[in-house]
Short mmCIF file of C-alpha atoms and ligand atoms in Angstrom, two decimals:
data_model
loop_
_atom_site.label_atom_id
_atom_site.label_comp_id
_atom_site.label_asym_id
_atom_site.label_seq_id
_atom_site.Cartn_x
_atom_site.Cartn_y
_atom_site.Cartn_z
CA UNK A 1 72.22 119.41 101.02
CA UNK A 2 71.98 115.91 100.02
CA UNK A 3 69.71 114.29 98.40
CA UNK A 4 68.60 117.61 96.76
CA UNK A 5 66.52 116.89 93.75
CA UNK A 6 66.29 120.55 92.66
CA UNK A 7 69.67 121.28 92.61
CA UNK A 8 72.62 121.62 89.98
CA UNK A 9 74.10 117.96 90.96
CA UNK A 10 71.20 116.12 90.15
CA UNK A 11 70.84 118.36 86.82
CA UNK A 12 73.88 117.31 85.76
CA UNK A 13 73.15 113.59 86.57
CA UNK A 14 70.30 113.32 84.20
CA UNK A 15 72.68 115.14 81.79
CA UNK A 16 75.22 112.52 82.28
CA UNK A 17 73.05 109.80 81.84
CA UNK A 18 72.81 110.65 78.41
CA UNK A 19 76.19 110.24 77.69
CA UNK A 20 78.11 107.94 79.95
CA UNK A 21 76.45 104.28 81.49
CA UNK A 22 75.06 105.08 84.71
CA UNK A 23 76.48 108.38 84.07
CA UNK A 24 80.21 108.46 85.52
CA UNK A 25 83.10 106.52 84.63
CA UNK A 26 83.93 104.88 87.98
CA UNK A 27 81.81 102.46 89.24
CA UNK A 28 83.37 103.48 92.79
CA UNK A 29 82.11 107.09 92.76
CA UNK A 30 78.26 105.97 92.03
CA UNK A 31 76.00 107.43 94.43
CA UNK A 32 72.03 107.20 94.53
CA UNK A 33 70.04 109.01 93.44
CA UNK A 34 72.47 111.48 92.07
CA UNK A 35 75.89 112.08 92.12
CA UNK A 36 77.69 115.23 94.05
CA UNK A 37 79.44 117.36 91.65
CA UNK A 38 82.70 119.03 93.03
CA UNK A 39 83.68 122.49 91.48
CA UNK A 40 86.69 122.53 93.87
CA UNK A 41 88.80 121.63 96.48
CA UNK A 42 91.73 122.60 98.71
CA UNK A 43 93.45 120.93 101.78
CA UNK A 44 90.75 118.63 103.51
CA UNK A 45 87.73 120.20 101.79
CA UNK A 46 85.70 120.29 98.74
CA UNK A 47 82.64 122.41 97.30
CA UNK A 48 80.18 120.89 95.03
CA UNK A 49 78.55 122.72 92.28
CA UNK A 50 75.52 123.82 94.34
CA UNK A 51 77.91 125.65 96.88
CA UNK A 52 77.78 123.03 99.74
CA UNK A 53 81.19 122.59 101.60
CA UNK A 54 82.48 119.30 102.42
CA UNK A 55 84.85 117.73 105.01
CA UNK A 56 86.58 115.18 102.32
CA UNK A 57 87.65 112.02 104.43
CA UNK A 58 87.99 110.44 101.19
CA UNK A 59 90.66 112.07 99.59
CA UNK A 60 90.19 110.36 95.76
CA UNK A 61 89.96 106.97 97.64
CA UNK A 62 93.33 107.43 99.87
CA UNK A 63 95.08 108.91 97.11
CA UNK A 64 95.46 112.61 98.58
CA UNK A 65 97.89 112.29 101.05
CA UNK A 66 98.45 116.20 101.31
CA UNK A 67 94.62 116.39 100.50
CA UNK A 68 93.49 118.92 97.42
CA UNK A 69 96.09 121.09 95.60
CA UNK A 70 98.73 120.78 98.13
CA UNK A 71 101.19 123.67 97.58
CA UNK A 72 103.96 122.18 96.58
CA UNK A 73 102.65 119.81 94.47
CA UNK A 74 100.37 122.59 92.28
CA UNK A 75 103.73 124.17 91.90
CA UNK A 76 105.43 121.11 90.97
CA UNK A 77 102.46 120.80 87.85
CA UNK A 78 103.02 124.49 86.96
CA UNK A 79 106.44 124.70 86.75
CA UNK A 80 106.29 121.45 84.70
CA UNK A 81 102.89 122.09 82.15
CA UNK A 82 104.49 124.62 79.90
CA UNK A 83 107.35 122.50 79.41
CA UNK A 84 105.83 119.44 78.30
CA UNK A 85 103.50 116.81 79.98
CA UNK A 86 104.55 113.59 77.94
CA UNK A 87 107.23 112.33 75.59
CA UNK A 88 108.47 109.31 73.71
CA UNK A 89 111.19 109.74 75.54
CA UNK A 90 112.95 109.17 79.04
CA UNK A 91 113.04 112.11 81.16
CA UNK A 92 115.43 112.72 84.74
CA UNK A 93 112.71 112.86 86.97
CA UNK A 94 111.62 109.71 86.68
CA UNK A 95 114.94 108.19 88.10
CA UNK A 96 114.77 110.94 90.91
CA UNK A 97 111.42 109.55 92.16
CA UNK A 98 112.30 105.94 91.59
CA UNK A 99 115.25 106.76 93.64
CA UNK A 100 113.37 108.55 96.43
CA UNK A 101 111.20 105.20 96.59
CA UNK A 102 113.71 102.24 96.51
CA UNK A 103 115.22 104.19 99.49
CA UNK A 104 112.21 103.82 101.62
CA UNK A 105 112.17 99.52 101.36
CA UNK A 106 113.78 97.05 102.01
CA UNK A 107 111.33 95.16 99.05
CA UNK A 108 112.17 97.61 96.56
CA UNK A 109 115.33 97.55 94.77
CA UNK A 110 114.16 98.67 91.49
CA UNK A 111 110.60 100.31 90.27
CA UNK A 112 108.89 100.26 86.88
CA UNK A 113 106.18 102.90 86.61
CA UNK A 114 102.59 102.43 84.64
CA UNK A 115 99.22 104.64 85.12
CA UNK A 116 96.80 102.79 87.67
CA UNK A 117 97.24 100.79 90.93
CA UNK A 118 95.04 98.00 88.88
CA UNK A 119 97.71 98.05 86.19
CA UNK A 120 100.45 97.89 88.85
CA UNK A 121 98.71 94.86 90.43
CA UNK A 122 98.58 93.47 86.72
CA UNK A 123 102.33 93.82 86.06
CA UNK A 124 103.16 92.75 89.36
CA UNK A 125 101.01 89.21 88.79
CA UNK A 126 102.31 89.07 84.96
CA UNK A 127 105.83 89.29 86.54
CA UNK A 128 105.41 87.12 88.90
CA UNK A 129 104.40 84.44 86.13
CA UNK A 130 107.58 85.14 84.16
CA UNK A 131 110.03 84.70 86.90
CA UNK A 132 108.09 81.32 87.59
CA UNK A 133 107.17 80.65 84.86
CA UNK A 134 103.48 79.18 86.53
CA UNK A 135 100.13 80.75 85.67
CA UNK A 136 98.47 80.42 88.91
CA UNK A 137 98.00 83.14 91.76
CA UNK A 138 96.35 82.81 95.20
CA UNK A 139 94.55 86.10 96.73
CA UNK A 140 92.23 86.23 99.58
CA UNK A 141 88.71 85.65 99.42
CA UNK A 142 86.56 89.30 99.31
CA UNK A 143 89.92 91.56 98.97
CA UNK A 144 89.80 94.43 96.26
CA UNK A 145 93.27 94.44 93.92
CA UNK A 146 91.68 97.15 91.10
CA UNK A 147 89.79 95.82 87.70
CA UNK A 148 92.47 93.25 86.23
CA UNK A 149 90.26 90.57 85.46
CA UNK A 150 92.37 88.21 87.32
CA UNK A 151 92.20 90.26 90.33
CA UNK A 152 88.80 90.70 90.69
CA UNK A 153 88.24 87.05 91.11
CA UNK A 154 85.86 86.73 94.38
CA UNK A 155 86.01 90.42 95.11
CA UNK A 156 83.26 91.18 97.65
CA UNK A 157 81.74 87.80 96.94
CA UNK A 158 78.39 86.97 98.80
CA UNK A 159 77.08 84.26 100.68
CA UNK A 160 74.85 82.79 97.64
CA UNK A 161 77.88 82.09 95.43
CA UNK A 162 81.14 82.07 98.13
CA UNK A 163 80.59 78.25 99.23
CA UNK A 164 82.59 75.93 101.49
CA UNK A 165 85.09 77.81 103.86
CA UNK A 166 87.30 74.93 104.01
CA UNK A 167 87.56 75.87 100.29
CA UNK A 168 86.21 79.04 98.60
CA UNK A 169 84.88 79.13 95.59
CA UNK A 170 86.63 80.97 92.86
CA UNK A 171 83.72 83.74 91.91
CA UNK A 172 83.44 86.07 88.92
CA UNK A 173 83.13 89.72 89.61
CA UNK A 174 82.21 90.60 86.26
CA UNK A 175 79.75 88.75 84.16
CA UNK A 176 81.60 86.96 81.22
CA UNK A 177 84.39 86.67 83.00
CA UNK A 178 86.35 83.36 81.07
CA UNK A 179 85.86 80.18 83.12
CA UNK A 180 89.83 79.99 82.24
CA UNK A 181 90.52 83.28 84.64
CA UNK A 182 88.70 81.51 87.80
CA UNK A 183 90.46 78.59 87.40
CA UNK A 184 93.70 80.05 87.65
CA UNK A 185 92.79 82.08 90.32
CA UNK A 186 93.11 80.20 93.67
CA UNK A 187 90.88 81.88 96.71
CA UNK A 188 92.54 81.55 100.14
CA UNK A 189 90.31 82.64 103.11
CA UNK A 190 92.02 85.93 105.13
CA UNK A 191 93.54 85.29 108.58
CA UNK A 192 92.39 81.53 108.60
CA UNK A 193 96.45 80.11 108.78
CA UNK A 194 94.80 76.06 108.38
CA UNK A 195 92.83 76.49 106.21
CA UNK A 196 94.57 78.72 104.02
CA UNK A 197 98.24 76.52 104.09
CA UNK A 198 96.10 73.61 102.81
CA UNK A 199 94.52 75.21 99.89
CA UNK A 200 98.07 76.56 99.50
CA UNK A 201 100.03 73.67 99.76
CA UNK A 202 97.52 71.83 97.37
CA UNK A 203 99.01 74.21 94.59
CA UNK A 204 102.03 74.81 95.37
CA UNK A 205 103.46 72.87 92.17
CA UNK A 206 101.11 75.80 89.98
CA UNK A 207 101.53 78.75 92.03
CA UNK A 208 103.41 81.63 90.44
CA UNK A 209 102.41 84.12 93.33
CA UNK A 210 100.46 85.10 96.41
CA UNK A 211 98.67 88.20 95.79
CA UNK A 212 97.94 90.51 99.09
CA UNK A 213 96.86 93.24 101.04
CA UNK A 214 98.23 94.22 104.75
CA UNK A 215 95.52 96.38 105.15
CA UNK A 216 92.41 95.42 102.91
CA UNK A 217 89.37 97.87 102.69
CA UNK A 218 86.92 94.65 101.75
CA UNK A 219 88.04 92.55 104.18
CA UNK A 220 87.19 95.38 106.86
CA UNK A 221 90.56 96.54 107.40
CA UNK A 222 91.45 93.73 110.14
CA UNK A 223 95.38 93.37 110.51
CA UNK A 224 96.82 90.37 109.38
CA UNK A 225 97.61 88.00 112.31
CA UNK A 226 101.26 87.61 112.75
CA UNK A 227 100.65 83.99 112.20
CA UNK A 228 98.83 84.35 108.93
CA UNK A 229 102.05 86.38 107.78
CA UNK A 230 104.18 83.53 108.68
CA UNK A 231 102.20 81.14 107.02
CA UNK A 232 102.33 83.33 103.82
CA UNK A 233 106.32 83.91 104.71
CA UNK A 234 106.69 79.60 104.88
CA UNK A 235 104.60 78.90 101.89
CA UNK A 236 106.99 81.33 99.62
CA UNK A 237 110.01 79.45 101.07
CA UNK A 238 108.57 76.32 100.63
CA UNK A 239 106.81 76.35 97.07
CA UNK A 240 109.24 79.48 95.17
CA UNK A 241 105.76 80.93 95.02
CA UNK A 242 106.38 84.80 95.07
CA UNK A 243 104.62 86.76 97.57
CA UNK A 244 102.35 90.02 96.12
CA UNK A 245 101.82 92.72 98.13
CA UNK A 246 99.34 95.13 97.04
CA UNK A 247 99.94 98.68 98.79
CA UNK A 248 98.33 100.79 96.30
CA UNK A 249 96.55 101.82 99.28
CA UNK A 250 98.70 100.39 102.40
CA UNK A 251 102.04 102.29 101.31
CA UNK A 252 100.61 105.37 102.92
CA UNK A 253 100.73 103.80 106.64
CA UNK A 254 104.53 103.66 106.62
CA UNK A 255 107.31 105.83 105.46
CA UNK A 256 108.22 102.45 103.94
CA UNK A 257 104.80 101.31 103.24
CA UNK A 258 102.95 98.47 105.45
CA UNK A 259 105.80 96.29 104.57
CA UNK A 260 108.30 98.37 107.27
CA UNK A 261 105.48 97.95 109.97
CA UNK A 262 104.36 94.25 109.53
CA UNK A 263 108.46 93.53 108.54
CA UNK A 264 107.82 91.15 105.89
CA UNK A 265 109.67 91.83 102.98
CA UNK A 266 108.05 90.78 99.76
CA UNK A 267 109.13 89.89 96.51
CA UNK A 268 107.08 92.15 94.42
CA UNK A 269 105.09 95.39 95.34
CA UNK A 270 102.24 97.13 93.76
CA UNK A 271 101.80 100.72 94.38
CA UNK A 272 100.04 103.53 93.08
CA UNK A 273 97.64 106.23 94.52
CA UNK A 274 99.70 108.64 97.22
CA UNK A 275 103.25 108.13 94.87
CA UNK A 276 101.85 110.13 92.24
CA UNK A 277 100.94 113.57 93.98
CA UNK A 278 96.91 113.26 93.51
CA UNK A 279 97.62 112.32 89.55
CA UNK A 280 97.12 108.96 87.66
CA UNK A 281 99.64 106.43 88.78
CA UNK A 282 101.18 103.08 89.85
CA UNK A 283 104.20 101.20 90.27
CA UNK A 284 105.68 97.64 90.83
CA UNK A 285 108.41 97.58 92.93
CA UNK A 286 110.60 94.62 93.19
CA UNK A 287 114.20 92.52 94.47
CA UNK A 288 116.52 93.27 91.57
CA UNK A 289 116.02 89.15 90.37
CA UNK A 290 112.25 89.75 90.05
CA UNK A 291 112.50 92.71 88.40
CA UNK A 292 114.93 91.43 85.73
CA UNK A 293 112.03 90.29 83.74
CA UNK A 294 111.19 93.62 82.66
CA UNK A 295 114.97 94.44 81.28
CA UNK A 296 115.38 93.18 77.57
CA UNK A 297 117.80 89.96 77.30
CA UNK A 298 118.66 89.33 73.99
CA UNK A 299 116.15 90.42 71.94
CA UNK A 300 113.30 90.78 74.01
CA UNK A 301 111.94 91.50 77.69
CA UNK A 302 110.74 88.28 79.63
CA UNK A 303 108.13 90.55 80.08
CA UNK A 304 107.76 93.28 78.14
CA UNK A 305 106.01 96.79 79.13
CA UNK A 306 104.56 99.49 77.18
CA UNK A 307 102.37 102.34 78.30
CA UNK A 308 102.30 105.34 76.24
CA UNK A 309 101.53 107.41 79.66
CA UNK A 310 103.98 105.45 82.15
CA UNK A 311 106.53 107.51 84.00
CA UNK A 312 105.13 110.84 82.07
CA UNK A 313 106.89 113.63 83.54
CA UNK A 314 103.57 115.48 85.28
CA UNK A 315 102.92 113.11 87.42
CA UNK A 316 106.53 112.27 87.60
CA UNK A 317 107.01 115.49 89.45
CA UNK A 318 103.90 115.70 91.24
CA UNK A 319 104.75 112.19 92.73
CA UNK A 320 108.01 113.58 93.59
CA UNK A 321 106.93 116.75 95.32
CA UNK A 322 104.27 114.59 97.25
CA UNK A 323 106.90 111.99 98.26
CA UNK A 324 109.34 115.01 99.60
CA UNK A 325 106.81 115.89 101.76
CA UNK A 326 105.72 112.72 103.06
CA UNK A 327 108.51 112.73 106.03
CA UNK A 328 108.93 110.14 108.43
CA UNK A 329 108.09 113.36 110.93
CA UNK A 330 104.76 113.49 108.49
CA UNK A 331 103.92 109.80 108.74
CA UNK A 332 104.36 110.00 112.19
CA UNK A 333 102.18 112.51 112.85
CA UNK A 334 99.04 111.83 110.61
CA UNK A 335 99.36 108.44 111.87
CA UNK A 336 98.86 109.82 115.23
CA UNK A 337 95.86 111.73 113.97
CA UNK A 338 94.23 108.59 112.41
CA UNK A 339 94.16 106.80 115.94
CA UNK A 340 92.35 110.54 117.46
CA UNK A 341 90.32 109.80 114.56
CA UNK A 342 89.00 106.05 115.52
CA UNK A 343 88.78 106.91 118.93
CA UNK A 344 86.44 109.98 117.80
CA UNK A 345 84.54 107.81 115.78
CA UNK A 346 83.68 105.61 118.41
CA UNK A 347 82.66 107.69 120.70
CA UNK A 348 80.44 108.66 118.82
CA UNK A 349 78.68 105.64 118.14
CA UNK A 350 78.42 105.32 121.81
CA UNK A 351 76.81 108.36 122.21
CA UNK A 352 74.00 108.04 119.66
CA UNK A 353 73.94 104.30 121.40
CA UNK A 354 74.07 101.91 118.10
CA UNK A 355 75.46 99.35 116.81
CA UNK A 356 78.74 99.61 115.50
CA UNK A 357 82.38 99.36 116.04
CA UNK A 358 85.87 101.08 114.00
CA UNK A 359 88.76 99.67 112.53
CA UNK A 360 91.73 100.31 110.65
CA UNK A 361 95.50 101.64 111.86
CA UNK A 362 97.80 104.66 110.56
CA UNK A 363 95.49 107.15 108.69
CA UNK A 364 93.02 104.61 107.67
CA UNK A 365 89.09 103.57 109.04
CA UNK A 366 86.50 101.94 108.27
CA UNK A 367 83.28 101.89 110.36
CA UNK A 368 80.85 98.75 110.96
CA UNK A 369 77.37 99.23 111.23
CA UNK A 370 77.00 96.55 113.41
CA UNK A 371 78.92 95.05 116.58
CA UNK A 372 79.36 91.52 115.71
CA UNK A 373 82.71 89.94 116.54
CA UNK A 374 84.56 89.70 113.63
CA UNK A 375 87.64 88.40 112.33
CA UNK A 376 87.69 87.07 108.71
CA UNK A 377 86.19 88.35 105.69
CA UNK A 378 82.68 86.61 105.99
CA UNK A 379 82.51 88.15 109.50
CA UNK A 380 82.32 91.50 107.93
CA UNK A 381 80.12 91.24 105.25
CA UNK A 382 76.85 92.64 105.77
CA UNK A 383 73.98 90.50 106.06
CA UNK A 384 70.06 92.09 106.02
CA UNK A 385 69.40 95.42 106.82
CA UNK A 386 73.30 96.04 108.05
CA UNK A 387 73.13 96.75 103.92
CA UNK A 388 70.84 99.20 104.02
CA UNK A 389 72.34 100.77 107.13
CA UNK A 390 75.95 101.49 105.31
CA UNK A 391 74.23 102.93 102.70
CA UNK A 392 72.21 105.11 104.64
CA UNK A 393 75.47 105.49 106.70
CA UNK A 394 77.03 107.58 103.65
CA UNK A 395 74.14 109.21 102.58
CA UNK A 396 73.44 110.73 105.83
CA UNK A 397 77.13 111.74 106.07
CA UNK A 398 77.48 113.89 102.99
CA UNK A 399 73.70 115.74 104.00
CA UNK A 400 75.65 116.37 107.18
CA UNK A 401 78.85 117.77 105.47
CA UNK A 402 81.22 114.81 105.14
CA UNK A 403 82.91 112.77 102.84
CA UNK A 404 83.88 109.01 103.37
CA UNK A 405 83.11 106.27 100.75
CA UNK A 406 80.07 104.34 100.05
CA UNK A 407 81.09 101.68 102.59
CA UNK A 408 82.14 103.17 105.64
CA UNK A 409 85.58 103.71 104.46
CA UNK A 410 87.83 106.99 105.14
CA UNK A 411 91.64 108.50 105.45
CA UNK A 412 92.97 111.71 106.35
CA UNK A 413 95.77 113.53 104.74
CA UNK A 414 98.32 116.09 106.42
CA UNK A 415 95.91 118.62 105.53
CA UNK A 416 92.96 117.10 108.18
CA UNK A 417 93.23 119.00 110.89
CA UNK A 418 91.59 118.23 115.13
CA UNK A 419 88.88 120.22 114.59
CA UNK A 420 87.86 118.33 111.33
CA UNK A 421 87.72 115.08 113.23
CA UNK A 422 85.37 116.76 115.51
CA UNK A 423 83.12 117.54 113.12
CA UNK A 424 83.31 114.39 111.54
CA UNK A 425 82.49 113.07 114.76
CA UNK A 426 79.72 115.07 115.42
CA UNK A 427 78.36 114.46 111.97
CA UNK A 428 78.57 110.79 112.50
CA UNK A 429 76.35 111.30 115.77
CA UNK A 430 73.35 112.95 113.53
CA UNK A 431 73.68 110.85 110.86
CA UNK A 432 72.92 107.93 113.48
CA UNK A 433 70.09 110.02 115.05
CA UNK A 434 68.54 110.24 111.49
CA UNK A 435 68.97 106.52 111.01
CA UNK A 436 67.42 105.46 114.05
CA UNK A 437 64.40 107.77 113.21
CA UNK A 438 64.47 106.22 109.45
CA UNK A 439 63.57 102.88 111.52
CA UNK A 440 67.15 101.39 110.50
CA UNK A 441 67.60 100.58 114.24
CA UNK A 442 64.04 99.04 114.50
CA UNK A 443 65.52 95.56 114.43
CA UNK A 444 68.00 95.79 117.13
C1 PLP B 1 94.25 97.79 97.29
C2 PLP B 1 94.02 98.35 95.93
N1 PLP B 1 94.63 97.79 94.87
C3 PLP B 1 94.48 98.28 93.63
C4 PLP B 1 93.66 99.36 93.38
C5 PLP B 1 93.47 99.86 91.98
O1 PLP B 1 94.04 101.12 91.84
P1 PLP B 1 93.50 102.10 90.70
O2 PLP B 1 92.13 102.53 91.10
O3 PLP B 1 94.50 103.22 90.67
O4 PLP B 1 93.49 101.31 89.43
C6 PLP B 1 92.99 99.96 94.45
C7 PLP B 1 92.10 101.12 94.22
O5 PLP B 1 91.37 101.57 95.06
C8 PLP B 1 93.16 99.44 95.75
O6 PLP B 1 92.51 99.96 96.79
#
């Protein structure tokens, strides 16, 4: 199934090649040595182009929160298509959605929609600097925020370049990245409430925001600790600093987002991913003050916002059909699911008897290869052949018929049913068994 040389996937990857660097668009979907081309998929499963079926615990990186052409959102795009999928215009159902979503926060008074959970996380830092008027933001060390340059600073940084914990260093993600972009960038290390309030406090004066996620994939999904939150919650009273939350990902683990769970109400919200029905989107969310900046006074926006794409009505009303669904009943339930889920996935590491351990809350994991104690983002980063291991981890996965993400990552949507998690479970069990015989276990 997978790694098949001979088969139409790793045809088309060579063909690719040709055409597009490392031949996809996405450095996210990359996999070795070629890539698994989908022809289809519906509810919690896709089929590649060489007729394998898979379970799809990935659902376009959490964005699927019905999983593949739910019902009412295909209908939703069908009805809309032949009328027009984008104008220079306004159109109604882009209040009815912004409505639906303001209702479900306390946070969000008013929305402004754009294409991308890294553009939402961009607007949402670019408004935070013209309310403030500072140029500084704060974000914890290792956390993933999307490809704005300024929030990629020290994503998934290593141990060769991450330097002092009392004070991490501020590390480029991409090469060329302007010395001007890490210096404005202040890295705060996750769940560490000293340390972090010091390197806070020390910038207060500069700060315009703190940028962050309740439940961050790179930083292993470990929950905030209530007293991190609080330190976050002082520091905004203290310094007029805003606080960021990024829930282009979280939003789907409450009806009102990780914000209505954890109950700390930010100033600014970047969203994306489920709120847009499976098709492109974000969002910032804001109080009514902080949003002000995108509303033209005078002559011109504090912050003005194009997008040629933003709020177009097809993903307008595929948003809207998703959101209908997505009941507090809904939530509820898949949330429910998600904890059968962990549990599932740790038996079965127990039963093929390695290393490892699962995290994560609502519909979210994330399994660890290894069964260190850990509690901050350093704790989880993989060191020696733990590397090799999550690799492996995924490969071995997908030849046994499931989907996660290239690090151990996965979600369900309403459309992952019990018998699904079992055979992600049992899945999880051989691809173990395989790894042990690879001699990834030899070590232990
Ligand atoms: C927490 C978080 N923020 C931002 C983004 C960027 O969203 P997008 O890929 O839609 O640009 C992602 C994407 O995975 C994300 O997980």
């Amino acid at each position: 199934m997978f790694p098949n040389p001979e088969g139409r996937s790793a045809k088309l990857t060579q063909r690719a090649m040709q055409v597009l660097p490392d031949g996809n668009s996405r450095s996210t979907i990359r996999l070795s040595p070629h890539a698994v081309y989908v022809k289809d998929g519906k509810g919690a499963r896709v089929t590649d182009v060489d007729g394998n079926e898979l379970l799809d615990f990935n659902n376009n990186f959490t964005s699927l929160i019905h999983g593949h052409a739910h019902p009412g959102v295909v209908a939703a795009i069908q009805e809309q298509a032949p009328k027009g999928t984008a104008f220079g215009f306004a159109t109604e159902a882009e209040i009815e959605l912004a409505e639906m979503l303001v209702s479900r926060a306390d946070g969000f008074d008013m929305i402004r929609f754009c294409n991308s959970g890294s553009e939402a996380v961009m607007n949402a830092i670019k408004a935070a600097r013209a309310y403030t008027g500072k140029g500084r933001i704060a974000k914890c060390e290792g956390a993933y925020h999307g490809s704005y340059d300024f929030a990629e600073v020290s994503l998934g940084s290593g141990p060769e370049a991450w330097g002092d914990e009392n004070r991490p260093n501020s590390v480029a993600y991409s090469h060329g990245t302007p010395n001007g972009v890490l210096n404005d960038v202040i890295v705060i290390p996750f769940n560490d409430v000293e340390r972090s309030e010091k390197i806070l406090n020390e910038h207060a004066h500069e700060l315009a925001g703190v940028l962050f996620d309740p439940v961050s994939t790179q930083i292993g999904l470990l929950p905030p600790s209530p007293e991190f939150l609080d330190m976050l919650v002082r520091f905004r009273e203290n310094s007029g600093a805003l606080l960021i939350f990024d829930e282009v990902i979280a939003f789907r683990q409450g009806y009102g987002g990780s914000q209505g769970l954890i109950g700390v109400t930010p100033d600014l919200t970047a969203l994306g991913k489920i709120i847009g029905g499976g098709l492109p989107v974000g969002a910032v969310a804001g109080s009514r003050e902080v949003m002000d900046v995108f509303r033209v006074d005078g002559k011109k926006a504090r912050l003005p916002h194009g997008g040629t794409f933003n709020a177009n009505p097809l993903t307008i009303v595929a948003g809207r059909a998703a959101m209908q669904d997505w009941t507090p009943e809904a939530v509820d339930a898949l949330n429910a699911k998600g904890e059968a889920c962990r549990e599932a996935l740790r038996e079965a590491i127990r039963i093929a008897n390695v290393p490892g351990q699962v995290t994560g809350s609502g519909s979210l994991f994330k399994i660890h290869i290894h069964g260190r104690e850990i509690h901050t983002y350093r704790d989880t980063y993989p060191i020696g052949l733990e590397a090799d291991r999550v690799v492996a981890l995924n490969h071995r996965l997908i030849g046994n018929g499931v989907f996660c993400s290239s690090y151990g990552f996965g979600c369900l949507s309403t459309a992952s049913t019990d018998s699904e998690i079992d055979q992600l479970a049992e899945a999880s069990v051989a691809a173990y068994r395989q790894m042990r015989e690879d001699g990834l276990y030899d070590a232990d």
